Amino acid sequence: MLNLVLFGPPGAGKGTQSAKIIERYQLIHISTGDLFRKHLSEGTELGKLARKYMDEGNLVPDEVVIGMVDDKISTTTGARGFIFDGFPRTVHQAESLDALLAKKEKTISGMIMLEVPNDELVTRLLKRGETSGRADDQDESKIQNRLNVYNEETLPVADYYQQQGKLAKVHGVGEIDTIFNDLSAQIDKLA
Ligand code: AMP
């Protein structure tokens, strides 16, 4: 089983590259941002709870996120593997994911980090905001908050996987297909 974490700041291209990766490697995509947005559009209690955090660009509490991921993993059968996108975002989430997978005799194969400079991220997110309808992409101060949250709360997750010898880095600026080839080269080392 190939279980990947695709890591990187908001706007790094995780969603775009995940779509290509799941097609080539036949993995199940678990994007916690997408799952929350689905809850939001369906008006569930979970969606209502998540909204106030998402609108400000803050993290939804760990236990809420972990419960949602546990549910998704547990209800998926016959998967060749998972690609986690936008999760884990705190060290506590990473530890919980390890524990959750261990119970199912699974483990994370590797984490790949997409590296993109800050000014490029802001440009990309504002551009996405013109069409995505996402409130958190339309306001520069919210974007800045998301980048600060990433640097303070999420970046330590990269150290967590590096300590386990599971971290690889890929330059995330350039042609989408070139970046995908670089990602695939890293994934092929794990498979
Ligand atoms: P994303 O689409 O990954 O940028 O996520 C959008 C928003 O959903 C984030 O700004 C958070 O408010 C929330 N979110 C998504 N994934 C997580 C996570 N793993 N932990 C906490 N909050 C999350």
PDB file of C-alpha atoms and ligand atoms in Angstrom:
ATOM      1  CA  MET A   1       0.000   0.000   0.000  1.00  0.00           C
ATOM      2  CA  LEU A   2       1.242   3.456  -0.914  1.00  0.00           C
ATOM      3  CA  ASN A   3       0.163   6.125   1.570  1.00  0.00           C
ATOM      4  CA  LEU A   4       1.420   9.587   0.718  1.00  0.00           C
ATOM      5  CA  VAL A   5       1.264  12.959   2.403  1.00  0.00           C
ATOM      6  CA  LEU A   6       1.395  15.794  -0.114  1.00  0.00           C
ATOM      7  CA  PHE A   7       2.602  18.745   1.919  1.00  0.00           C
ATOM      8  CA  GLY A   8       3.097  22.457   1.330  1.00  0.00           C
ATOM      9  CA  PRO A   9       1.636  25.892   2.046  1.00  0.00           C
ATOM     10  CA  PRO A  10      -1.760  27.073   0.761  1.00  0.00           C
ATOM     11  CA  GLY A  11      -1.417  27.727  -2.966  1.00  0.00           C
ATOM     12  CA  ALA A  12       1.516  25.351  -3.468  1.00  0.00           C
ATOM     13  CA  GLY A  13      -0.434  23.268  -5.996  1.00  0.00           C
ATOM     14  CA  LYS A  14      -1.367  20.304  -3.784  1.00  0.00           C
ATOM     15  CA  GLY A  15      -4.888  20.013  -5.225  1.00  0.00           C
ATOM     16  CA  THR A  16      -3.705  20.259  -8.840  1.00  0.00           C
ATOM     17  CA  GLN A  17      -0.950  17.713  -8.376  1.00  0.00           C
ATOM     18  CA  SER A  18      -3.113  15.364  -6.263  1.00  0.00           C
ATOM     19  CA  ALA A  19      -5.545  15.044  -9.168  1.00  0.00           C
ATOM     20  CA  LYS A  20      -2.699  13.864 -11.407  1.00  0.00           C
ATOM     21  CA  ILE A  21      -1.179  11.602  -8.773  1.00  0.00           C
ATOM     22  CA  ILE A  22      -4.427   9.766  -7.996  1.00  0.00           C
ATOM     23  CA  GLU A  23      -4.887   9.074 -11.681  1.00  0.00           C
ATOM     24  CA  ARG A  24      -1.401   7.652 -12.216  1.00  0.00           C
ATOM     25  CA  TYR A  25      -1.106   5.730  -8.934  1.00  0.00           C
ATOM     26  CA  GLN A  26      -4.770   4.871  -8.357  1.00  0.00           C
ATOM     27  CA  LEU A  27      -4.871   6.325  -4.862  1.00  0.00           C
ATOM     28  CA  ILE A  28      -7.821   7.596  -2.840  1.00  0.00           C
ATOM     29  CA  HIS A  29      -7.635  11.359  -2.344  1.00  0.00           C
ATOM     30  CA  ILE A  30      -8.284  12.650   1.166  1.00  0.00           C
ATOM     31  CA  SER A  31      -8.301  16.451   1.140  1.00  0.00           C
ATOM     32  CA  THR A  32      -9.534  17.748   4.482  1.00  0.00           C
ATOM     33  CA  GLY A  33     -10.186  21.199   2.944  1.00  0.00           C
ATOM     34  CA  ASP A  34     -12.414  19.595   0.261  1.00  0.00           C
ATOM     35  CA  LEU A  35     -14.187  17.470   2.883  1.00  0.00           C
ATOM     36  CA  PHE A  36     -14.890  20.556   5.007  1.00  0.00           C
ATOM     37  CA  ARG A  37     -16.136  22.500   1.967  1.00  0.00           C
ATOM     38  CA  LYS A  38     -18.508  19.616   1.186  1.00  0.00           C
ATOM     39  CA  HIS A  39     -19.879  19.737   4.744  1.00  0.00           C
ATOM     40  CA  LEU A  40     -20.211  23.499   4.419  1.00  0.00           C
ATOM     41  CA  SER A  41     -22.189  23.319   1.184  1.00  0.00           C
ATOM     42  CA  GLU A  42     -24.414  20.595   2.633  1.00  0.00           C
ATOM     43  CA  GLY A  43     -25.016  22.678   5.763  1.00  0.00           C
ATOM     44  CA  THR A  44     -24.097  19.875   8.197  1.00  0.00           C
ATOM     45  CA  GLU A  45     -23.319  20.532  11.875  1.00  0.00           C
ATOM     46  CA  LEU A  46     -19.657  19.781  11.130  1.00  0.00           C
ATOM     47  CA  GLY A  47     -19.752  22.326   8.308  1.00  0.00           C
ATOM     48  CA  LYS A  48     -21.251  24.976  10.584  1.00  0.00           C
ATOM     49  CA  LEU A  49     -18.594  24.313  13.192  1.00  0.00           C
ATOM     50  CA  ALA A  50     -15.742  24.442  10.645  1.00  0.00           C
ATOM     51  CA  ARG A  51     -16.945  27.605   8.910  1.00  0.00           C
ATOM     52  CA  LYS A  52     -15.863  30.094  11.571  1.00  0.00           C
ATOM     53  CA  TYR A  53     -12.312  28.745  11.495  1.00  0.00           C
ATOM     54  CA  MET A  54     -12.113  28.436   7.725  1.00  0.00           C
ATOM     55  CA  ASP A  55     -13.433  31.931   7.028  1.00  0.00           C
ATOM     56  CA  GLU A  56     -10.618  33.434   9.080  1.00  0.00           C
ATOM     57  CA  GLY A  57      -7.960  31.074   7.744  1.00  0.00           C
ATOM     58  CA  ASN A  58      -7.472  29.413  11.127  1.00  0.00           C
ATOM     59  CA  LEU A  59      -7.173  25.681  11.747  1.00  0.00           C
ATOM     60  CA  VAL A  60     -10.240  23.642  12.642  1.00  0.00           C
ATOM     61  CA  PRO A  61      -9.615  21.900  16.013  1.00  0.00           C
ATOM     62  CA  ASP A  62      -7.526  18.721  15.728  1.00  0.00           C
ATOM     63  CA  GLU A  63     -10.107  16.314  17.146  1.00  0.00           C
ATOM     64  CA  VAL A  64     -12.713  17.426  14.597  1.00  0.00           C
ATOM     65  CA  VAL A  65     -10.294  16.923  11.685  1.00  0.00           C
ATOM     66  CA  ILE A  66      -8.992  13.587  12.964  1.00  0.00           C
ATOM     67  CA  GLY A  67     -12.514  12.241  13.482  1.00  0.00           C
ATOM     68  CA  MET A  68     -13.434  13.188   9.926  1.00  0.00           C
ATOM     69  CA  VAL A  69     -10.313  11.506   8.462  1.00  0.00           C
ATOM     70  CA  ASP A  70     -10.818   8.382  10.588  1.00  0.00           C
ATOM     71  CA  ASP A  71     -14.349   8.146   9.270  1.00  0.00           C
ATOM     72  CA  LYS A  72     -13.196   8.507   5.651  1.00  0.00           C
ATOM     73  CA  ILE A  73     -10.437   5.878   5.985  1.00  0.00           C
ATOM     74  CA  SER A  74     -12.685   3.443   7.829  1.00  0.00           C
ATOM     75  CA  THR A  75     -15.471   3.646   5.264  1.00  0.00           C
ATOM     76  CA  THR A  76     -13.170   3.205   2.233  1.00  0.00           C
ATOM     77  CA  THR A  77     -12.662  -0.362   1.112  1.00  0.00           C
ATOM     78  CA  GLY A  78     -10.274  -1.888  -1.403  1.00  0.00           C
ATOM     79  CA  ALA A  79      -8.004   1.175  -1.628  1.00  0.00           C
ATOM     80  CA  ARG A  80      -4.522   0.742  -3.131  1.00  0.00           C
ATOM     81  CA  GLY A  81      -3.442   3.605  -0.953  1.00  0.00           C
ATOM     82  CA  PHE A  82      -4.295   7.125   0.157  1.00  0.00           C
ATOM     83  CA  ILE A  83      -2.961  10.552  -0.674  1.00  0.00           C
ATOM     84  CA  PHE A  84      -3.454  13.019   2.159  1.00  0.00           C
ATOM     85  CA  ASP A  85      -3.714  16.627   0.999  1.00  0.00           C
ATOM     86  CA  GLY A  86      -3.908  19.474   3.519  1.00  0.00           C
ATOM     87  CA  PHE A  87      -3.594  16.938   6.330  1.00  0.00           C
ATOM     88  CA  PRO A  88      -1.849  16.505   8.756  1.00  0.00           C
ATOM     89  CA  ARG A  89      -1.479  20.201   9.558  1.00  0.00           C
ATOM     90  CA  THR A  90      -0.257  19.906  13.171  1.00  0.00           C
ATOM     91  CA  VAL A  91       2.155  17.495  14.840  1.00  0.00           C
ATOM     92  CA  HIS A  92      -0.763  16.202  16.920  1.00  0.00           C
ATOM     93  CA  GLN A  93      -2.654  15.384  13.709  1.00  0.00           C
ATOM     94  CA  ALA A  94       0.442  13.589  12.350  1.00  0.00           C
ATOM     95  CA  GLU A  95       0.777  11.501  15.515  1.00  0.00           C
ATOM     96  CA  SER A  96      -2.925  10.694  15.446  1.00  0.00           C
ATOM     97  CA  LEU A  97      -2.724   9.676  11.781  1.00  0.00           C
ATOM     98  CA  ASP A  98       0.150   7.308  12.573  1.00  0.00           C
ATOM     99  CA  ALA A  99      -1.861   5.778  15.433  1.00  0.00           C
ATOM    100  CA  LEU A 100      -4.940   5.474  13.274  1.00  0.00           C
ATOM    101  CA  LEU A 101      -3.044   3.767  10.444  1.00  0.00           C
ATOM    102  CA  ALA A 102      -1.189   1.481  12.875  1.00  0.00           C
ATOM    103  CA  LYS A 103      -4.526   0.152  14.147  1.00  0.00           C
ATOM    104  CA  LYS A 104      -5.237  -0.893  10.560  1.00  0.00           C
ATOM    105  CA  GLU A 105      -1.669  -2.238  10.114  1.00  0.00           C
ATOM    106  CA  LYS A 106      -0.849   0.553   7.694  1.00  0.00           C
ATOM    107  CA  THR A 107       1.803   3.279   7.693  1.00  0.00           C
ATOM    108  CA  ILE A 108       2.756   6.491   5.856  1.00  0.00           C
ATOM    109  CA  SER A 109       5.134   5.625   3.001  1.00  0.00           C
ATOM    110  CA  GLY A 110       6.454   9.156   2.600  1.00  0.00           C
ATOM    111  CA  MET A 111       5.797  12.864   2.623  1.00  0.00           C
ATOM    112  CA  ILE A 112       6.526  15.090  -0.347  1.00  0.00           C
ATOM    113  CA  MET A 113       6.773  18.807   0.251  1.00  0.00           C
ATOM    114  CA  LEU A 114       6.049  21.288  -2.541  1.00  0.00           C
ATOM    115  CA  GLU A 115       8.264  24.339  -2.062  1.00  0.00           C
ATOM    116  CA  VAL A 116       6.985  27.685  -3.387  1.00  0.00           C
ATOM    117  CA  PRO A 117       8.162  31.195  -2.383  1.00  0.00           C
ATOM    118  CA  ASN A 118       5.796  33.331  -0.307  1.00  0.00           C
ATOM    119  CA  ASP A 119       5.150  36.129  -2.835  1.00  0.00           C
ATOM    120  CA  GLU A 120       4.257  33.555  -5.503  1.00  0.00           C
ATOM    121  CA  LEU A 121       1.757  31.954  -3.081  1.00  0.00           C
ATOM    122  CA  VAL A 122      -0.032  35.256  -2.418  1.00  0.00           C
ATOM    123  CA  THR A 123      -0.265  35.948  -6.173  1.00  0.00           C
ATOM    124  CA  ARG A 124      -1.632  32.461  -6.872  1.00  0.00           C
ATOM    125  CA  LEU A 125      -4.206  32.541  -4.052  1.00  0.00           C
ATOM    126  CA  LEU A 126      -5.551  35.969  -5.024  1.00  0.00           C
ATOM    127  CA  LYS A 127      -5.852  34.764  -8.625  1.00  0.00           C
ATOM    128  CA  ARG A 128      -7.652  31.591  -7.492  1.00  0.00           C
ATOM    129  CA  GLY A 129      -9.971  33.802  -5.413  1.00  0.00           C
ATOM    130  CA  GLU A 130     -11.229  35.475  -8.601  1.00  0.00           C
ATOM    131  CA  THR A 131     -12.905  32.215  -9.637  1.00  0.00           C
ATOM    132  CA  SER A 132     -12.946  29.791  -6.678  1.00  0.00           C
ATOM    133  CA  GLY A 133     -15.646  31.603  -4.718  1.00  0.00           C
ATOM    134  CA  ARG A 134     -13.581  30.840  -1.611  1.00  0.00           C
ATOM    135  CA  ALA A 135     -13.817  33.674   0.922  1.00  0.00           C
ATOM    136  CA  ASP A 136     -10.420  32.675   2.316  1.00  0.00           C
ATOM    137  CA  ASP A 137      -8.773  33.302  -1.094  1.00  0.00           C
ATOM    138  CA  GLN A 138     -10.169  36.782  -1.611  1.00  0.00           C
ATOM    139  CA  ASP A 139      -8.769  38.837   1.223  1.00  0.00           C
ATOM    140  CA  GLU A 140      -5.046  39.460   1.444  1.00  0.00           C
ATOM    141  CA  SER A 141      -5.057  39.660   5.258  1.00  0.00           C
ATOM    142  CA  LYS A 142      -6.770  36.238   5.461  1.00  0.00           C
ATOM    143  CA  ILE A 143      -4.241  34.813   3.019  1.00  0.00           C
ATOM    144  CA  GLN A 144      -1.436  36.230   5.146  1.00  0.00           C
ATOM    145  CA  ASN A 145      -2.999  34.647   8.239  1.00  0.00           C
ATOM    146  CA  ARG A 146      -3.146  31.257   6.509  1.00  0.00           C
ATOM    147  CA  LEU A 147       0.525  31.553   5.575  1.00  0.00           C
ATOM    148  CA  ASN A 148       1.420  32.517   9.169  1.00  0.00           C
ATOM    149  CA  VAL A 149      -0.591  29.579  10.516  1.00  0.00           C
ATOM    150  CA  TYR A 150       1.250  27.317   8.061  1.00  0.00           C
ATOM    151  CA  ASN A 151       4.653  28.583   9.178  1.00  0.00           C
ATOM    152  CA  GLU A 152       3.874  28.382  12.890  1.00  0.00           C
ATOM    153  CA  GLU A 153       1.638  25.319  13.280  1.00  0.00           C
ATOM    154  CA  THR A 154       2.091  23.216  10.157  1.00  0.00           C
ATOM    155  CA  LEU A 155       5.782  23.429   9.195  1.00  0.00           C
ATOM    156  CA  PRO A 156       6.835  21.376  12.276  1.00  0.00           C
ATOM    157  CA  VAL A 157       4.984  18.445  10.646  1.00  0.00           C
ATOM    158  CA  ALA A 158       7.779  18.332   8.024  1.00  0.00           C
ATOM    159  CA  ASP A 159      10.348  17.826  10.831  1.00  0.00           C
ATOM    160  CA  TYR A 160       8.164  15.061  12.246  1.00  0.00           C
ATOM    161  CA  TYR A 161       8.406  13.072   8.994  1.00  0.00           C
ATOM    162  CA  GLN A 162      12.038  14.032   8.392  1.00  0.00           C
ATOM    163  CA  GLN A 163      12.939  12.454  11.729  1.00  0.00           C
ATOM    164  CA  GLN A 164      11.406   9.250  10.391  1.00  0.00           C
ATOM    165  CA  GLY A 165      13.456   9.559   7.155  1.00  0.00           C
ATOM    166  CA  LYS A 166      10.252  10.036   5.149  1.00  0.00           C
ATOM    167  CA  LEU A 167      10.560  13.613   3.810  1.00  0.00           C
ATOM    168  CA  ALA A 168      11.318  14.541   0.181  1.00  0.00           C
ATOM    169  CA  LYS A 169      11.146  18.050  -1.314  1.00  0.00           C
ATOM    170  CA  VAL A 170      10.095  19.146  -4.796  1.00  0.00           C
ATOM    171  CA  HIS A 171      10.360  22.630  -6.315  1.00  0.00           C
ATOM    172  CA  GLY A 172       6.759  23.737  -6.897  1.00  0.00           C
ATOM    173  CA  VAL A 173       7.246  26.550  -9.435  1.00  0.00           C
ATOM    174  CA  GLY A 174       7.178  25.973 -13.199  1.00  0.00           C
ATOM    175  CA  GLU A 175       5.124  23.909 -15.624  1.00  0.00           C
ATOM    176  CA  ILE A 176       2.487  21.681 -13.989  1.00  0.00           C
ATOM    177  CA  ASP A 177       3.745  18.624 -15.911  1.00  0.00           C
ATOM    178  CA  THR A 178       7.379  19.248 -15.004  1.00  0.00           C
ATOM    179  CA  ILE A 179       6.450  19.437 -11.317  1.00  0.00           C
ATOM    180  CA  PHE A 180       4.359  16.287 -11.720  1.00  0.00           C
ATOM    181  CA  ASN A 181       7.346  14.455 -13.245  1.00  0.00           C
ATOM    182  CA  ASP A 182       9.521  15.499 -10.302  1.00  0.00           C
ATOM    183  CA  LEU A 183       6.830  14.320  -7.875  1.00  0.00           C
ATOM    184  CA  SER A 184       6.431  11.023  -9.710  1.00  0.00           C
ATOM    185  CA  ALA A 185      10.194  10.415  -9.522  1.00  0.00           C
ATOM    186  CA  GLN A 186       9.980  10.745  -5.733  1.00  0.00           C
ATOM    187  CA  ILE A 187       6.864   8.570  -5.497  1.00  0.00           C
ATOM    188  CA  ASP A 188       8.474   5.853  -7.618  1.00  0.00           C
ATOM    189  CA  LYS A 189      11.267   5.615  -5.041  1.00  0.00           C
ATOM    190  CA  LEU A 190       8.625   4.728  -2.418  1.00  0.00           C
ATOM    191  CA  ALA A 191       6.536   2.292  -4.425  1.00  0.00           C
TER     192      ALA A 191
HETATM  193  P1  AMP B   1      -7.380  23.982   2.342  1.00  0.00           P
HETATM  194  O1  AMP B   1      -8.371  23.762   1.263  1.00  0.00           O
HETATM  195  O2  AMP B   1      -6.511  22.774   2.572  1.00  0.00           O
HETATM  196  O3  AMP B   1      -6.566  25.233   2.141  1.00  0.00           O
HETATM  197  O4  AMP B   1      -8.199  24.179   3.699  1.00  0.00           O
HETATM  198  C1  AMP B   1      -9.114  25.244   3.859  1.00  0.00           C
HETATM  199  C2  AMP B   1      -9.368  25.480   5.332  1.00  0.00           C
HETATM  200  O5  AMP B   1      -9.959  24.307   5.914  1.00  0.00           O
HETATM  201  C3  AMP B   1      -8.144  25.755   6.179  1.00  0.00           C
HETATM  202  O6  AMP B   1      -7.752  27.121   6.146  1.00  0.00           O
HETATM  203  C4  AMP B   1      -8.626  25.327   7.560  1.00  0.00           C
HETATM  204  O7  AMP B   1      -9.498  26.289   8.124  1.00  0.00           O
HETATM  205  C5  AMP B   1      -9.465  24.099   7.232  1.00  0.00           C
HETATM  206  N1  AMP B   1      -8.637  22.868   7.230  1.00  0.00           N
HETATM  207  C6  AMP B   1      -8.382  22.056   6.168  1.00  0.00           C
HETATM  208  N2  AMP B   1      -7.594  21.027   6.529  1.00  0.00           N
HETATM  209  C7  AMP B   1      -7.342  21.185   7.846  1.00  0.00           C
HETATM  210  C8  AMP B   1      -6.572  20.461   8.791  1.00  0.00           C
HETATM  211  N3  AMP B   1      -5.895  19.340   8.455  1.00  0.00           N
HETATM  212  N4  AMP B   1      -6.536  20.919  10.074  1.00  0.00           N
HETATM  213  C9  AMP B   1      -7.222  22.031  10.441  1.00  0.00           C
HETATM  214  N5  AMP B   1      -7.940  22.767   9.599  1.00  0.00           N
HETATM  215  C10 AMP B   1      -8.018  22.362   8.301  1.00  0.00           C
END
